Amino acid sequence: MVSIPAGISTPHIMIDVAQLEKNISKMAQRVASQGLKLRPHAKTHKMLEVAGRQLDSGAVGLTVATVGEALSFALQGVAKIFIAYPLWVDESQATRIVELMRRAKLSIGTDSVEAVQQMSQMLGEKAAKIRLMIEIDSGHHRSGVRPQDAVAIAQAASAAGMRVHGVFTFPGHSYDPDGIDAAVNDEFKALAEATRLLREAGFEIKRISGGSSPTAALSDSSVLTEVRPGVYVFGDAQQFELGRIGFDEISLTVAATVVSRHEGNEQIPRRVVLDAGSKILGSDRPSWATGYGRIVECPDARISALSEHHSTVLWPENLELPAHGTRLQVIPNHVCQAVNLVDSVLAVHPDDSTEVWDVAARGLNY
Amino acid sequence: MVSIPAGISTPHIMIDVAQLEKNISKMAQRVASQGLKLRPHAKTHKMLEVAGRQLDSGAVGLTVATVGEALSFALQGVAKIFIAYPLWVDESQATRIVELMRRAKLSIGTDSVEAVQQMSQMLGEKAAKIRLMIEIDSGHHRSGVRPQDAVAIAQAASAAGMRVHGVFTFPGHSYDPDGIDAAVNDEFKALAEATRLLREAGFEIKRISGGSSPTAALSDSSVLTEVRPGVYVFGDAQQFELGRIGFDEISLTVAATVVSRHEGNEQIPRRVVLDAGSKILGSDRPSWATGYGRIVECPDARISALSEHHSTVLWPENLELPAHGTRLQVIPNHVCQAVNLVDSVLAVHPDDSTEVWDVAARGLNY
């Protein structure tokens, strides 16, 4: 892992470019060897510099969550974009979707007859060019329909002159220490069932899309045609604590400074406070996590509390507290949140030269 | 509460200007009647339009958390700024602090001899002009020293040619349903003790600063000279669930759309999914909260899960699920996080006219 460059103010997000490139190439090779296509989720990084490396390594296109993200990448030249989200297309979105379709080959997610009809009504004849992807609920119970409800949506699409291209799911319940194998199995079962029913009803299903970063390694082409991992480019403390990666595979950290330091006593905890809080780390904390992130220099330290601009770090009893002004690297729990909190990051190359990369699609929530 | 203007894309943060002004004026009057000064925390809103209304209502200056926030407001003409944070001043910050001091009267927090010496070393003779505020730990156990440790810091400041102006604390443990009265008591006790010891040691303590939004109403001038509430301008679901405010006092909501809708069965929950996730609501969720925010139109609904661009809402069994495309207003749990996720908000006036307000200090983490 690269070290914190002198002269940068903290807190600051930094990227180890060599490690980033290793992560990108490793996933590309693994997915290819599984006979799958890779359509990585760009909501994690929101940066052209990362997207460019993914596409150069063989990704077939990008996945995004919003029309705004899609436009940001399309305007920068990305040619194939999948909005893996059950969009409800309103008038103002319709205008932007038309602009988007002039620049990129577009797939859009849906999970209801109503949303398909709305899309068709808002986009008119142009809707026929969209590759519609039906979202299936594989056990996460967020958006997505049960496999048996996919046919009605496909029929509504046909009736509206739209084209169903495939099915997708997000196995979000894989984000659990004991849930990964079961989630992969659920994903396969749900997508296989939906595909079978749709094909029996006469629909040509070309794309069968699954796969989060935790499950991508367990995916294969027995059911899926592609996976959409996102977090793998950087890794984060969640992935580490789920046992999917080591510290040495993390390519993004937050450089922070010890601003407060307290030996503690019976009543008051022994701790240091860093200048990185929830406004740069994000405040996601799954119930099974050990804290609000991890510290590279001290794996046994625990971030027990997070305010907007402070993290409270309980330091191991057997180690001396770091001095005031010490700089430490924090691994955020959920890296997609962290990146979205800054306008730019500092990319550090192996020769210690640095570049500023813009988080171009930051904050594009619609 | 104003309703969602037609034609805006969701998710979108909107502000009810009339309610915002009521909240600002109510707090200003209450604090004045308690014999206290009001130095509101601007990290909540980060907007000149809100700061201007606070200053026009009699606030003596602004509180901020970072040098970047301070500069953003100083460059827009705010004349008195308190960085209520134990800064560790590095070289690049020192340059910006000097720029800041050319434009505003500046107070800075500290909680260690080391940080005072570092500040003095980095700023040289200019450090003498800073009003140093010693942070006291009143029970939140984050940054801040015990009252008995304040004198050593004041002595180090004198030795370095710097000026101690006062003491401050943040009673963060007041953010608990049962903790408010005790936290107010802790705050008074800790600040009174630190002030007494500092005065006995010969230091002239002019400013005694406390008060979060939950505790401000319970503060008085028996110990304090000022309070620094932040959240009160907008209110949020945390304040509502702590019993401090009603829905009718909330001035900021996130306009969202029902994008997915599921009747559910024995295995799968009955729910709707909104297009507002953690990238616009923030993901803060205290242990005692009922969910990840509240829905204005349906107080009994529960936001049971939050992804980056989805909120999963369990709808009351006795009420019909809202139709696809229905627009609802969500009250975020922690409004400071929500505002920091967008570049601008839509301010809605009582006559339904709207303005775009820039979140000028968004993302200024250092």
XYZ file of C-alpha atoms in Angstrom, chain A residues 2-296:
295
model
C 1.345 3.463 -0.866
C 1.995 5.842 2.012
C 0.427 9.246 2.654
C 2.133 11.929 0.528
C 3.612 14.812 2.515
C 1.806 18.110 2.182
C -1.746 16.893 1.679
C -4.329 18.166 4.118
C -6.394 15.595 5.943
C -8.909 14.044 5.754
C -8.263 13.132 2.128
C -9.178 10.138 -0.023
C -6.174 8.554 -1.689
C -5.953 5.759 -4.257
C -3.096 3.337 -4.732
C -3.096 3.218 -8.536
C -0.982 0.044 -8.825
C -3.302 -1.843 -6.474
C -6.390 -0.460 -8.249
C -5.042 -1.782 -11.552
C -4.282 -5.173 -10.001
C -7.843 -5.412 -8.657
C -9.312 -4.460 -12.031
C -7.215 -6.923 -13.962
C -7.745 -9.769 -11.476
C -11.540 -9.444 -11.674
C -11.442 -9.124 -15.465
C -9.418 -12.333 -15.775
C -11.499 -14.247 -13.268
C -14.803 -13.292 -14.878
C -13.484 -14.109 -18.345
C -12.242 -17.499 -17.151
C -15.735 -18.197 -15.786
C -17.139 -17.586 -19.269
C -18.946 -14.435 -18.160
C -19.037 -10.843 -19.298
C -18.143 -8.056 -16.882
C -20.370 -4.978 -16.694
C -18.947 -3.327 -13.545
C -21.039 -1.020 -11.397
C -19.632 2.500 -11.651
C -21.588 3.919 -8.684
C -18.650 2.745 -6.563
C -16.063 5.019 -8.156
C -17.906 7.590 -10.336
C -14.590 8.386 -12.023
C -13.660 8.239 -15.691
C -10.101 7.228 -14.783
C -11.398 4.059 -13.139
C -14.065 3.362 -15.772
C -11.447 3.724 -18.520
C -9.223 1.101 -16.875
C -12.208 -1.257 -16.499
C -13.182 -0.901 -20.162
C -9.563 -1.295 -21.296
C -9.423 -4.568 -19.342
C -12.366 -5.965 -21.277
C -15.506 -4.803 -19.455
C -18.383 -4.805 -21.991
C -19.888 -1.585 -20.648
C -20.800 0.094 -17.362
C -23.619 -0.366 -14.913
C -24.965 2.734 -13.133
C -27.824 3.532 -10.756
C -29.202 6.843 -12.020
C -29.817 8.735 -15.265
C -27.422 11.404 -13.991
C -24.595 8.911 -13.545
C -25.353 7.461 -16.971
C -25.189 10.900 -18.605
C -21.959 11.755 -16.833
C -20.251 8.690 -18.297
C -21.956 8.921 -21.712
C -20.812 12.525 -22.097
C -17.298 11.296 -21.401
C -17.574 8.727 -24.200
C -18.726 5.495 -22.556
C -20.738 3.707 -25.256
C -22.770 1.023 -23.427
C -24.630 1.742 -20.222
C -27.036 -0.286 -18.107
C -29.131 1.627 -15.552
C -29.738 -1.313 -13.222
C -32.584 0.389 -11.401
C -36.389 0.199 -11.710
C -36.716 3.737 -13.057
C -39.994 5.634 -12.858
C -39.504 7.919 -15.863
C -40.936 11.399 -15.347
C -40.961 14.160 -17.946
C -37.684 15.738 -16.990
C -35.972 12.351 -16.882
C -37.441 11.492 -20.274
C -35.669 14.479 -21.831
C -32.378 13.368 -20.322
C -32.890 9.739 -21.352
C -33.396 10.825 -24.961
C -30.134 12.796 -24.761
C -28.461 9.730 -23.276
C -29.728 7.450 -26.066
C -28.131 9.734 -28.639
C -24.771 8.971 -27.047
C -24.897 5.414 -25.699
C -26.507 2.023 -26.177
C -28.872 1.946 -23.220
C -30.409 -0.774 -21.030
C -32.847 0.132 -18.238
C -34.184 -1.956 -15.366
C -37.863 -2.351 -14.546
C -39.916 -4.405 -12.103
C -43.545 -3.551 -12.887
C -46.111 -3.333 -15.643
C -46.810 0.215 -14.480
C -43.186 1.393 -14.870
C -43.004 -0.133 -18.360
C -46.187 1.658 -19.398
C -44.943 4.923 -17.889
C -41.613 4.602 -19.727
C -43.382 3.909 -22.987
C -45.733 6.849 -22.494
C -42.932 9.291 -21.583
C -40.538 8.227 -24.345
C -42.980 7.438 -27.158
C -41.454 5.632 -30.148
C -37.959 6.119 -28.782
C -38.743 3.582 -26.057
C -38.462 0.794 -28.638
C -34.679 1.244 -28.740
C -34.196 0.614 -25.016
C -33.018 -2.812 -23.907
C -35.390 -3.547 -21.060
C -34.021 -5.642 -18.186
C -36.533 -7.157 -15.747
C -35.388 -7.069 -12.140
C -35.900 -10.289 -10.179
C -35.981 -10.500 -6.384
C -33.571 -13.283 -5.459
C -33.969 -12.958 -1.690
C -32.827 -9.421 -0.828
C -36.525 -8.314 -0.843
C -35.872 -4.781 -2.017
C -36.992 -4.045 -5.581
C -37.478 -6.809 -8.155
C -40.343 -9.246 -8.787
C -40.701 -12.938 -8.066
C -39.634 -15.048 -11.064
C -43.275 -16.020 -11.753
C -44.230 -12.350 -12.140
C -41.681 -11.565 -14.861
C -43.807 -12.794 -17.775
C -46.586 -10.249 -17.173
C -44.012 -7.451 -17.324
C -42.495 -8.818 -20.531
C -45.954 -9.030 -22.077
C -46.710 -5.440 -21.065
C -43.433 -4.385 -22.674
C -44.292 -6.167 -25.913
C -47.755 -4.635 -25.899
C -46.149 -1.195 -25.517
C -43.737 -1.885 -28.379
C -40.727 -2.294 -26.097
C -38.085 -4.972 -26.119
C -37.192 -7.234 -23.213
C -33.494 -7.992 -23.399
C -32.867 -9.887 -20.185
C -33.191 -10.292 -16.450
C -31.076 -9.139 -13.525
C -30.892 -9.367 -9.767
C -28.840 -7.997 -6.897
C -28.021 -10.638 -4.285
C -27.764 -8.017 -1.539
C -28.254 -10.609 1.171
C -24.730 -11.797 0.322
C -23.459 -8.933 2.496
C -23.500 -11.132 5.550
C -20.724 -13.255 7.025
C -22.731 -16.464 6.643
C -24.813 -15.519 3.647
C -22.552 -15.692 0.629
C -22.986 -19.275 -0.561
C -26.736 -19.207 0.061
C -27.074 -15.877 -1.760
C -25.217 -17.202 -4.811
C -27.536 -20.194 -4.838
C -30.646 -17.979 -4.474
C -29.439 -15.763 -7.291
C -28.892 -18.678 -9.669
C -32.257 -20.231 -8.805
C -34.273 -17.039 -9.209
C -32.634 -15.982 -12.472
C -32.838 -19.510 -13.926
C -36.538 -19.746 -13.078
C -37.357 -16.311 -14.491
C -35.394 -17.056 -17.664
C -37.129 -20.419 -18.127
C -40.600 -18.912 -17.719
C -39.848 -15.995 -20.033
C -38.413 -18.280 -22.720
C -41.395 -20.611 -22.426
C -43.625 -17.570 -22.965
C -41.724 -16.855 -26.180
C -39.296 -14.135 -25.083
C -35.707 -14.219 -26.274
C -33.614 -13.632 -23.150
C -30.090 -12.571 -24.150
C -28.675 -11.200 -20.929
C -28.824 -12.820 -17.487
C -27.088 -10.483 -15.091
C -26.090 -10.963 -11.466
C -23.206 -10.729 -9.134
C -22.055 -8.393 -6.424
C -18.385 -8.085 -5.435
C -18.720 -10.790 -2.737
C -20.476 -13.271 -5.058
C -18.663 -12.610 -8.340
C -15.943 -15.142 -7.601
C -18.554 -17.853 -7.072
C -20.519 -17.082 -10.233
C -20.298 -19.060 -13.475
C -21.996 -19.340 -16.842
C -24.332 -22.197 -15.910
C -27.066 -19.575 -15.504
C -25.520 -16.091 -15.796
C -24.159 -14.346 -18.865
C -22.606 -11.453 -16.933
C -21.793 -10.014 -13.481
C -21.914 -6.436 -12.174
C -19.512 -6.141 -9.212
C -18.648 -2.633 -8.057
C -16.667 -2.506 -4.824
C -13.865 -4.815 -6.050
C -11.916 -1.925 -7.608
C -11.129 -0.452 -4.184
C -12.230 -2.988 -1.567
C -13.424 -1.772 1.817
C -13.618 -2.755 5.467
C -16.911 -4.624 4.885
C -15.280 -6.846 2.268
C -12.317 -7.370 4.578
C -14.518 -8.313 7.508
C -16.586 -10.613 5.270
C -13.312 -12.457 4.630
C -13.326 -11.760 0.881
C -10.105 -9.716 0.716
C -6.981 -8.871 2.714
C -5.737 -5.442 3.755
C -3.138 -5.776 0.982
C -5.899 -5.767 -1.646
C -7.380 -2.427 -0.539
C -6.607 0.367 -3.009
C -8.522 3.263 -1.394
C -7.947 4.753 2.042
C -8.710 7.977 3.851
C -5.615 9.799 5.120
C -6.437 11.145 8.585
C -4.637 12.887 11.453
C -4.679 12.255 15.209
C -6.205 15.485 16.516
C -7.034 14.430 20.079
C -5.492 11.814 22.381
C -6.583 10.558 25.796
C -5.044 7.907 28.039
C -8.400 7.316 29.772
C -9.232 5.916 33.161
C -11.922 3.763 34.793
C -14.709 6.086 33.617
C -13.352 7.401 30.330
C -12.108 5.229 27.434
C -8.489 5.260 26.253
C -8.681 6.687 22.769
C -7.430 8.851 19.951
C -9.683 10.982 17.772
C -9.034 11.284 14.033
C -10.192 14.130 11.794
C -12.085 11.714 9.514
C -15.764 11.405 10.384
C -18.951 10.341 8.653
C -18.686 13.198 6.140
C -15.738 11.455 4.486
C -15.967 7.811 5.635
C -19.757 7.494 5.331
C -21.661 6.108 8.307
C -22.679 2.659 7.068
C -22.152 0.067 9.770
C -23.576 -3.420 9.343
C -24.584 -5.159 12.567
C -21.723 -7.658 12.263
C -18.990 -5.013 11.705
C -16.319 -4.398 14.361
C -16.651 -0.629 13.960
C -16.905 2.209 11.447
C -13.911 1.172 9.359
C -10.400 -0.160 9.949
C -7.000 1.446 10.500
C -4.225 0.199 8.209
